[in-house]
mmCIF file of C-alpha atoms in Angstrom:
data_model
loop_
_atom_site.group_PDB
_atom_site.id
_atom_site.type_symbol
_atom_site.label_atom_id
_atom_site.label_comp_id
_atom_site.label_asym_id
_atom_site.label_seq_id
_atom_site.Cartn_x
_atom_site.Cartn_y
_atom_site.Cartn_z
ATOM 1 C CA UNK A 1 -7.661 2.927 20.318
ATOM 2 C CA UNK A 2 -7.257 3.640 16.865
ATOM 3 C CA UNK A 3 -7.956 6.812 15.211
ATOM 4 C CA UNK A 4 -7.911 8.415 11.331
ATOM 5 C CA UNK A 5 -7.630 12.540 10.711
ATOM 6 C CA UNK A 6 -9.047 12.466 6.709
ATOM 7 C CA UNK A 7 -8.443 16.130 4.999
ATOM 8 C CA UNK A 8 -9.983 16.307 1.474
ATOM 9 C CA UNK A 9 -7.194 18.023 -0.898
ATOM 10 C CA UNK A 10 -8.438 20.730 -2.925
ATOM 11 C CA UNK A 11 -9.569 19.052 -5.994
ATOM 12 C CA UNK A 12 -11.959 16.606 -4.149
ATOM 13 C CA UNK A 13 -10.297 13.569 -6.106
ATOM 14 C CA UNK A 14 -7.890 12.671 -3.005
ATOM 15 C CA UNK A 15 -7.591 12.813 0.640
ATOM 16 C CA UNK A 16 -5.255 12.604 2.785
ATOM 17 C CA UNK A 17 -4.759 10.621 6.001
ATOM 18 C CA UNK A 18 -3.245 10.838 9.464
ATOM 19 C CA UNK A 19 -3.298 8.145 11.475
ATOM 20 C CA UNK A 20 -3.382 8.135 15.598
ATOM 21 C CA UNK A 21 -3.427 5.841 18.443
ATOM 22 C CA UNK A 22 -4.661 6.808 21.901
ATOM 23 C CA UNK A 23 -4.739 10.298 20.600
ATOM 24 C CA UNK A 24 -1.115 10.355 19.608
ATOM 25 C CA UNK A 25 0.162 10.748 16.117
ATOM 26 C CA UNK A 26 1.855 7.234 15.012
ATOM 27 C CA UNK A 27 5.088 7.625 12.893
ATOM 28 C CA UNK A 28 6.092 5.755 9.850
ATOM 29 C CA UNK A 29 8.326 3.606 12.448
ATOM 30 C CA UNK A 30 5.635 3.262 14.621
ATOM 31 C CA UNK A 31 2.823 2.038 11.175
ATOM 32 C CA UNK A 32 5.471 -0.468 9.839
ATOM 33 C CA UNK A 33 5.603 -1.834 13.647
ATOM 34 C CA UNK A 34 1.843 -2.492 14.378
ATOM 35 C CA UNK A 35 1.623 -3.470 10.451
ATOM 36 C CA UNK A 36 4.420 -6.138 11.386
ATOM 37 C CA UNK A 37 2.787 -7.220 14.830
ATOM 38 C CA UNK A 38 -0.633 -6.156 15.153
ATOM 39 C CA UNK A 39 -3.108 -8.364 12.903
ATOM 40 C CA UNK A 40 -5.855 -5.959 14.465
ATOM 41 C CA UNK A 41 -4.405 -2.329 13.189
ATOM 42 C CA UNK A 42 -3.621 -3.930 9.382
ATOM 43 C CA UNK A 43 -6.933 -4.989 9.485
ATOM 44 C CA UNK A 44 -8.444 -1.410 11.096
ATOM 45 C CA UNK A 45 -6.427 0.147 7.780
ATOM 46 C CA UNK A 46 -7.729 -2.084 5.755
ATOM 47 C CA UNK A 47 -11.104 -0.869 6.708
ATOM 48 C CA UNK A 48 -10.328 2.578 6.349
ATOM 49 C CA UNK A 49 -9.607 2.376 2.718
ATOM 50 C CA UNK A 50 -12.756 -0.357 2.243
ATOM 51 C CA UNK A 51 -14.778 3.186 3.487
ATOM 52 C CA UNK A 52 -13.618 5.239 1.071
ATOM 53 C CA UNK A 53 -16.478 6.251 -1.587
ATOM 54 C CA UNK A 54 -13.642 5.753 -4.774
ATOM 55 C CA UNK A 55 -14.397 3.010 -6.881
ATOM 56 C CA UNK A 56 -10.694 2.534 -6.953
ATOM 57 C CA UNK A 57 -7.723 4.307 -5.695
ATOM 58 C CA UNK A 58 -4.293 4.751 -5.776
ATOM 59 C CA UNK A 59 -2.163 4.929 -2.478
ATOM 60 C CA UNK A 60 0.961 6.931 -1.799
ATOM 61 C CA UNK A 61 3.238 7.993 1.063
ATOM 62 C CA UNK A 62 5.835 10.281 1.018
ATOM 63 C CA UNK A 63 9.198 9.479 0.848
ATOM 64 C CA UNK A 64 11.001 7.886 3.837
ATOM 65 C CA UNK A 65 14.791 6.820 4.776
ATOM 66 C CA UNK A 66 16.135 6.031 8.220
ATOM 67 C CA UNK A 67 17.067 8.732 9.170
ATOM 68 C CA UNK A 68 13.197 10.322 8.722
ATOM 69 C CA UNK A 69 11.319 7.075 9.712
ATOM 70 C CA UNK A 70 10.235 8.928 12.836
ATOM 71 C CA UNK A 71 8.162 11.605 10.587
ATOM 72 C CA UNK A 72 4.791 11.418 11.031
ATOM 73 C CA UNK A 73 3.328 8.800 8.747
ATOM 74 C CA UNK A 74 0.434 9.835 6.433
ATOM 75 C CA UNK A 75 -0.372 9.260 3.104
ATOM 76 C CA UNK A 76 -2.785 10.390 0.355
ATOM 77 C CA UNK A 77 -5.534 8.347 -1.862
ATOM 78 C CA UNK A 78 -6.378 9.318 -5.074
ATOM 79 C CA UNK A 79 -9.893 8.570 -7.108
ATOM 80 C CA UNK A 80 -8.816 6.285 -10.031
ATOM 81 C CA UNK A 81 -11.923 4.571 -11.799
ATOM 82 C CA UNK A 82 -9.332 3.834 -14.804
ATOM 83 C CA UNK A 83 -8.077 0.968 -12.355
ATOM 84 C CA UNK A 84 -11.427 -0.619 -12.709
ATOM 85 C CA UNK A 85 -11.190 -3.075 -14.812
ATOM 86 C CA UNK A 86 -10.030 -6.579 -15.800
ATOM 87 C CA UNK A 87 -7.778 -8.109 -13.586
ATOM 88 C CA UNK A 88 -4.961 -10.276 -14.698
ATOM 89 C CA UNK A 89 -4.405 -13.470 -12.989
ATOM 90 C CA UNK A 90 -1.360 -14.211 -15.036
ATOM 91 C CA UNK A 91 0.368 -11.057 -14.424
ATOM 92 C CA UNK A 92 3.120 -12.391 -11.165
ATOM 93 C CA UNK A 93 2.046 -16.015 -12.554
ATOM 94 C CA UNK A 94 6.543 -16.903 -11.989
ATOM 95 C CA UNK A 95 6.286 -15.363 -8.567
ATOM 96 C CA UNK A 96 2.517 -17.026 -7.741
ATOM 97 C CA UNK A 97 3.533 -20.728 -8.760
ATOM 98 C CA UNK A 98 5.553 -21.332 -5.975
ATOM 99 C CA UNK A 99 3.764 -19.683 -3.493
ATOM 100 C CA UNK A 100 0.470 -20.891 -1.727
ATOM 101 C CA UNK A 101 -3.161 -19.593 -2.753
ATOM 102 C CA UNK A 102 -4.163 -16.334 -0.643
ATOM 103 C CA UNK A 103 -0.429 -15.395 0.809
ATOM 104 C CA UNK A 104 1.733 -12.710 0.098
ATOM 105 C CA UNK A 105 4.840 -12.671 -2.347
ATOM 106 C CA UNK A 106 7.361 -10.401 -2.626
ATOM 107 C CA UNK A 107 10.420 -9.645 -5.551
ATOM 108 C CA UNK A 108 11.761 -7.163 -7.381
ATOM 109 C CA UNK A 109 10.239 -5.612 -10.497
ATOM 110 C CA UNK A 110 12.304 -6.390 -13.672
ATOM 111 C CA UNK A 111 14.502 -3.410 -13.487
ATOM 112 C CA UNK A 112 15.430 -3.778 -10.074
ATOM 113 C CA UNK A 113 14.892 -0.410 -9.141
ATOM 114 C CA UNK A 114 11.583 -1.723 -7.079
ATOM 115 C CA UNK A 115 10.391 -4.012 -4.952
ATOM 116 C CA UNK A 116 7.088 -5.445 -5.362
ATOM 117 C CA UNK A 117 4.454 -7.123 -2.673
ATOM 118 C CA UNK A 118 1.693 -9.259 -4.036
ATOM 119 C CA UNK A 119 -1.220 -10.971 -3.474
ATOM 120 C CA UNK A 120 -1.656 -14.732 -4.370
ATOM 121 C CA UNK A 121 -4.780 -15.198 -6.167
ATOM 122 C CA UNK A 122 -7.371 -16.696 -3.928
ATOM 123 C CA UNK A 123 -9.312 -20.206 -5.037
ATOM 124 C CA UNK A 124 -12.503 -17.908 -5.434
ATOM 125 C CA UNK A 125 -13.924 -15.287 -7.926
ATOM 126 C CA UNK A 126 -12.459 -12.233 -5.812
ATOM 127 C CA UNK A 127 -9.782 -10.577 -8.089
ATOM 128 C CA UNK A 128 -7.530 -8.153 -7.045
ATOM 129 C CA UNK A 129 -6.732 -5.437 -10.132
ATOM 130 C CA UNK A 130 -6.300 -2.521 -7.484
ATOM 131 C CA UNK A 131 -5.987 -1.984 -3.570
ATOM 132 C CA UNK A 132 -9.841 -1.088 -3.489
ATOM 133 C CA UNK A 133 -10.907 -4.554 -4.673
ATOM 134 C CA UNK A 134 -8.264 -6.216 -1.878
ATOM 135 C CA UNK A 135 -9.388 -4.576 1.387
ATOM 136 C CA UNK A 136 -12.964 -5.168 0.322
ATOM 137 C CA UNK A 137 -12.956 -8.399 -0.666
ATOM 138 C CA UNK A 138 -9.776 -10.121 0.551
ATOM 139 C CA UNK A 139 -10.076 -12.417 3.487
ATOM 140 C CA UNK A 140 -8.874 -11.431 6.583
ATOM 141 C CA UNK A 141 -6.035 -13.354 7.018
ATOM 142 C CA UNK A 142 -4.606 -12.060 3.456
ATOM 143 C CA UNK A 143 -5.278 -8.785 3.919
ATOM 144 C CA UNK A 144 -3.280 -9.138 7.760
ATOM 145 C CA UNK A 145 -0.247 -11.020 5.766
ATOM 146 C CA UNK A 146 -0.272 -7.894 3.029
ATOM 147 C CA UNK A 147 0.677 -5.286 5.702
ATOM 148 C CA UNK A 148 2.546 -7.929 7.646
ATOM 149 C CA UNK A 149 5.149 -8.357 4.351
ATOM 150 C CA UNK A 150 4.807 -4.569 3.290
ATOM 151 C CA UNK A 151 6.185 -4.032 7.025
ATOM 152 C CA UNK A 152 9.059 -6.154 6.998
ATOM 153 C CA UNK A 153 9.969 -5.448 3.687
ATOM 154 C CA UNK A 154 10.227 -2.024 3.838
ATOM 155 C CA UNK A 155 11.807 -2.230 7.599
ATOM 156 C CA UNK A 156 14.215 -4.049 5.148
ATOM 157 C CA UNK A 157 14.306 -1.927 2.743
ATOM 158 C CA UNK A 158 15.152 1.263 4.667
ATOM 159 C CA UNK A 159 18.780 2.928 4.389
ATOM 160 C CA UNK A 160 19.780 6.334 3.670
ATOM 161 C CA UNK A 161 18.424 6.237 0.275
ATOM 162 C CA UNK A 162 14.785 7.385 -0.296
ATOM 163 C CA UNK A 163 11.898 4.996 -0.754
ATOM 164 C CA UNK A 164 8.263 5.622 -1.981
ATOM 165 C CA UNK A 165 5.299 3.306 -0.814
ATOM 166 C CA UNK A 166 2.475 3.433 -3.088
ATOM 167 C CA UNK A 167 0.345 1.299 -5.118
ATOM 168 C CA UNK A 168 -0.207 2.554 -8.857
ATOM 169 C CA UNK A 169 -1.455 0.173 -11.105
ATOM 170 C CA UNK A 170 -2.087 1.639 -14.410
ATOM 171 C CA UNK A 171 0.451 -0.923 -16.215
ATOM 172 C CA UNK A 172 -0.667 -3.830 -14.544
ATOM 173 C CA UNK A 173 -4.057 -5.221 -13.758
ATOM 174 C CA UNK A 174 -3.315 -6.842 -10.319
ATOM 175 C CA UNK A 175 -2.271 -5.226 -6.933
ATOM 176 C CA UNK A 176 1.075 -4.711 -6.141
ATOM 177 C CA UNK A 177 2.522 -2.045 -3.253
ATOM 178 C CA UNK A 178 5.504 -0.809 -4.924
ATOM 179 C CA UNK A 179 8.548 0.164 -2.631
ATOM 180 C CA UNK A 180 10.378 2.803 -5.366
ATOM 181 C CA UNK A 181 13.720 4.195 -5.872
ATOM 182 C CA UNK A 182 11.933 7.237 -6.690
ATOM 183 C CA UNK A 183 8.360 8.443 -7.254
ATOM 184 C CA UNK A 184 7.588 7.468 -10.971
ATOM 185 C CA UNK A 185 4.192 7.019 -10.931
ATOM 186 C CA UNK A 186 3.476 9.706 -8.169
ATOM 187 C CA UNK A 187 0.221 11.573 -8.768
ATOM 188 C CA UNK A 188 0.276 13.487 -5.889
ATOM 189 C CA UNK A 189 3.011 16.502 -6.710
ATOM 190 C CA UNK A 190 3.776 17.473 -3.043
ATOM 191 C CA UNK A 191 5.468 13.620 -2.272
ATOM 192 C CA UNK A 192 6.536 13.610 -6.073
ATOM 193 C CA UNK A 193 8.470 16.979 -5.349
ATOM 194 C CA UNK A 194 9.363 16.662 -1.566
ATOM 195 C CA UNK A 195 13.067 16.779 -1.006
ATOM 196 C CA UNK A 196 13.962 14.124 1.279
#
């Protein structure tokens, strides 16, 4: 049903990804859908990033508004072993108190110019410092509610102004998908640079 184009970019430290279903090229309208309503295609893309041979990763899409939500959707990884590391528990600890173990929270970062979505800290040892250590060892039903808020929030989220859907992670040690203003922490320079 489900099917992924990988292209290794030059420098062999990212790839990019094009996603299809029943050999038709999905669109970021048609990603946030299925991530919203289809608990079996999050969990397909989680799998496809549990694959990847990167210790850890970064994730990034380019740049989307309404009017271009019906661009193809694709986005790149890039190698990152400086994400492995130490997670910190503590690090969304205001956002996490209210909020049961293993769901999904979601806020803006403290200058408002981003929102954030989050992983609860599960009762067991897993820790989630980067999106690598969530699809692989995340339970199911976490990993489904992850797309299932990164869909609706950025369905949300979408006007005429850009906004950038990546995961960084070099500031803080725990996984958050980022929904940006702009690309600040963009290390892939064609979706830094893209005029939108």
């Amino acid at each position: 049903m489900w099917d992924v184009k990988r292209d290794p970019l030059a420098d062999s430290q990212k790839i990019r990804f094009l996603l299809e279903e029943n050999a038709q090229s999905l669109s970021f309208a048609d990603v946030l859908e299925r991530w919203r309503e289809c608990p079996d295609f999050s969990l397909w893309f989680s799998q496809q990033l549990a694959e990847l041979p990167f210790t850890a990763f970064r994730w990034e899409t380019p740049a989307v508004t309404a009017s271009t939500v019906s661009r193809l959707f694709e986005f790149v990884v890039i190698d990152s072993p400086a994400l492995v590391r130490q997670a910190d528990r503590t690090a969304f600890t205001e956002h996490f108190s209210s909020a049961a173990p293993e769901s999904v929270v979601s806020f803006s970062n403290l200058r408002g110019d981003a929102i954030l979505v989050v992983p609860c800290p599960s009762h067991s040892a897993v820790d989630y410092c980067h999106l690598a250590d969530f699809v692989r060892g995340a339970s199911e039903l976490q990993q489904q509610e992850l797309w299932k808020t990164v869909g609706t929030v950025m369905q949300a989220r979408l006007n005429e102004q850009p906004v950038w859907l990546s995961t960084a992670g070099a500031g803080v040690a725990w996984l958050h998908v980022r929904l940006d203003d702009r690309p600040k922490y963009y290390g892939h320079q064609p979706y830094r640079s893209e005029r939108v």
